[in-house]
């Protein structure tokens, strides 16, 4: 295991304390790696961006569970892998991959998981409860659009057809949902996550 220098340790300690600048350091360090990894699984850059954003959100929520600086990258890749595999199975596109290649990716990733991070013991935190509450309190149609877009990975056109509204109405509901989320979560999330949430 490589030695962690003083600067990295300072970043990690600040990250553990909830420092935005320290989080931005890790976001910038690992974002493209996690995104590239997710694209290899999904062959869809937009979906991969959503996966990457969610992985970093989970990192922030569970920062207290990361024991060392070397646990950050395995956490991000492990969570991203889990989401990607679920999407692959859900979308029934597993036949795009050769089984041996998919299994090889999993084996390679599994070897990176370190004892410094208790991934299996993740549980709901106050922030996750708050996020769920904000979503639950959205106006009904706005909530439906947000859930279909974020959790069912549907396109605006699909949502519009399902709900019997125009695509512009779908876009308006998403804008409204993101504005409310930004206002309600700005005191709890790093600014860079808010930015990616709004721009995704």
XYZ file of C-alpha atoms in Angstrom:
200
model
C 0.000 0.000 0.000
C 1.441 3.353 -1.000
C 2.358 5.823 1.715
C -0.075 8.697 2.126
C 1.672 12.073 2.197
C 0.846 14.908 4.552
C -1.132 16.861 1.945
C -3.377 13.872 1.174
C -3.919 13.267 4.881
C -4.944 16.896 5.344
C -7.459 16.590 2.500
C -8.847 13.387 3.979
C -9.232 14.796 7.475
C -10.981 17.872 6.094
C -13.235 15.648 3.965
C -14.216 13.642 7.042
C -15.163 16.903 8.757
C -17.478 17.832 5.885
C -15.256 20.385 4.166
C -16.542 21.345 0.683
C -13.088 22.118 -0.720
C -11.753 18.724 0.362
C -14.748 16.979 -1.196
C -14.189 18.929 -4.422
C -10.578 17.660 -4.415
C -11.742 14.025 -4.459
C -14.571 14.805 -6.876
C -12.120 16.262 -9.390
C -9.619 13.455 -8.756
C -11.989 10.542 -9.317
C -14.958 11.822 -11.372
C -13.601 10.947 -14.817
C -12.372 7.549 -13.626
C -15.768 6.572 -12.226
C -17.542 7.982 -15.286
C -15.282 6.064 -17.674
C -15.765 2.874 -15.683
C -19.558 3.308 -15.750
C -19.597 3.972 -19.505
C -17.801 0.644 -20.065
C -20.725 -1.110 -18.413
C -23.650 0.915 -19.754
C -22.555 2.200 -23.187
C -24.647 5.284 -22.332
C -22.870 8.459 -21.246
C -25.991 10.113 -19.793
C -26.806 7.099 -17.637
C -23.148 6.830 -16.647
C -23.189 10.469 -15.522
C -26.212 9.765 -13.316
C -24.447 6.751 -11.816
C -21.297 8.777 -11.148
C -23.272 11.579 -9.525
C -25.070 9.115 -7.282
C -21.790 7.439 -6.290
C -20.355 10.771 -5.144
C -23.564 11.617 -3.313
C -23.292 8.305 -1.457
C -19.641 9.039 -0.703
C -20.608 12.316 0.933
C -23.477 10.751 2.867
C -21.259 7.932 4.149
C -18.040 9.881 4.702
C -18.040 8.883 8.384
C -17.731 5.231 7.338
C -14.568 5.733 5.267
C -11.695 4.869 7.576
C -8.691 5.872 5.444
C -7.934 7.960 2.355
C -7.315 4.777 0.385
C -10.916 3.722 1.022
C -12.426 6.506 -1.102
C -11.731 5.102 -4.571
C -12.892 1.548 -3.731
C -16.098 2.973 -2.267
C -16.856 4.972 -5.412
C -16.116 2.080 -7.777
C -17.966 -0.467 -5.667
C -21.095 1.654 -5.468
C -20.913 2.553 -9.177
C -20.494 -1.131 -10.066
C -23.548 -2.061 -8.027
C -25.727 0.525 -9.768
C -24.392 -0.358 -13.224
C -25.052 -4.061 -12.795
C -28.576 -3.349 -11.578
C -29.198 -1.159 -14.626
C -27.776 -3.772 -16.964
C -30.062 -6.435 -15.532
C -33.048 -4.095 -15.364
C -32.671 -2.983 -18.974
C -32.131 -6.566 -20.089
C -29.047 -5.662 -22.056
C -26.682 -8.071 -20.385
C -26.295 -9.799 -23.746
C -24.233 -6.796 -24.876
C -21.453 -8.101 -22.697
C -19.522 -11.304 -22.906
C -20.095 -13.060 -19.608
C -16.406 -13.674 -19.072
C -15.629 -9.972 -19.603
C -18.319 -8.918 -17.135
C -17.091 -11.423 -14.580
C -13.509 -10.280 -15.104
C -14.505 -6.665 -14.418
C -16.213 -7.753 -11.218
C -13.211 -9.775 -10.066
C -10.824 -6.921 -10.763
C -12.984 -4.512 -8.844
C -13.542 -6.848 -5.918
C -9.786 -7.067 -5.358
C -9.715 -3.289 -4.804
C -12.151 -3.302 -1.909
C -10.177 -2.512 1.202
C -10.795 -3.373 4.832
C -10.643 0.340 5.576
C -14.208 0.796 4.335
C -17.285 -0.950 5.750
C -19.351 -1.026 2.553
C -21.735 -3.778 3.659
C -22.684 -1.924 6.818
C -23.981 1.208 5.082
C -27.214 2.431 6.532
C -29.543 5.400 6.220
C -28.141 8.639 7.567
C -29.897 11.855 8.493
C -29.022 13.299 5.094
C -30.537 10.362 3.224
C -33.686 10.712 5.308
C -33.786 14.425 4.476
C -33.347 13.784 0.734
C -36.163 11.234 0.777
C -38.377 13.661 2.670
C -37.705 16.510 0.218
C -38.592 14.220 -2.687
C -41.716 12.958 -0.902
C -42.867 16.534 -0.279
C -42.569 17.612 -3.919
C -45.849 18.495 -5.680
C -47.355 15.243 -6.938
C -46.748 15.649 -10.695
C -43.325 17.130 -10.094
C -42.464 14.177 -7.870
C -43.694 11.681 -10.486
C -41.532 13.292 -13.162
C -38.491 13.406 -10.881
C -38.822 9.756 -9.837
C -39.301 8.564 -13.410
C -36.307 10.585 -14.575
C -33.910 9.834 -11.732
C -34.810 6.349 -10.568
C -36.325 4.778 -13.688
C -33.830 6.494 -16.027
C -36.573 7.439 -18.488
C -36.212 10.038 -21.201
C -38.357 13.178 -21.275
C -40.267 11.875 -24.282
C -41.154 8.623 -22.486
C -42.293 10.477 -19.378
C -44.410 12.882 -21.430
C -46.202 9.992 -23.155
C -46.786 8.108 -19.900
C -48.159 11.158 -18.099
C -50.054 12.632 -21.032
C -48.203 15.932 -20.945
C -45.822 17.787 -23.238
C -42.067 17.431 -23.105
C -41.884 21.094 -22.123
C -44.105 20.313 -19.137
C -41.748 17.489 -18.148
C -38.780 19.843 -18.405
C -40.618 22.433 -16.307
C -41.367 19.883 -13.593
C -37.719 18.753 -13.510
C -36.552 22.354 -13.255
C -38.968 22.906 -10.393
C -37.878 19.726 -8.617
C -34.179 20.586 -8.907
C -34.779 24.120 -7.682
C -36.559 22.817 -4.587
C -33.844 20.219 -3.982
C -31.152 22.874 -4.276
C -32.910 25.151 -1.798
C -33.587 22.382 0.707
C -30.205 20.635 0.480
C -27.817 23.572 0.051
C -26.961 23.535 3.757
C -26.130 19.833 3.685
C -24.418 19.038 0.362
C -21.124 20.266 -1.120
C -21.580 22.953 -3.752
C -20.054 20.776 -6.488
C -22.746 18.125 -5.965
C -25.447 20.756 -6.193
C -23.916 21.957 -9.489
C -23.786 18.467 -10.995
C -27.317 17.784 -9.798
C -28.588 20.877 -11.603
C -26.585 20.280 -14.762
C -27.276 16.578 -15.202
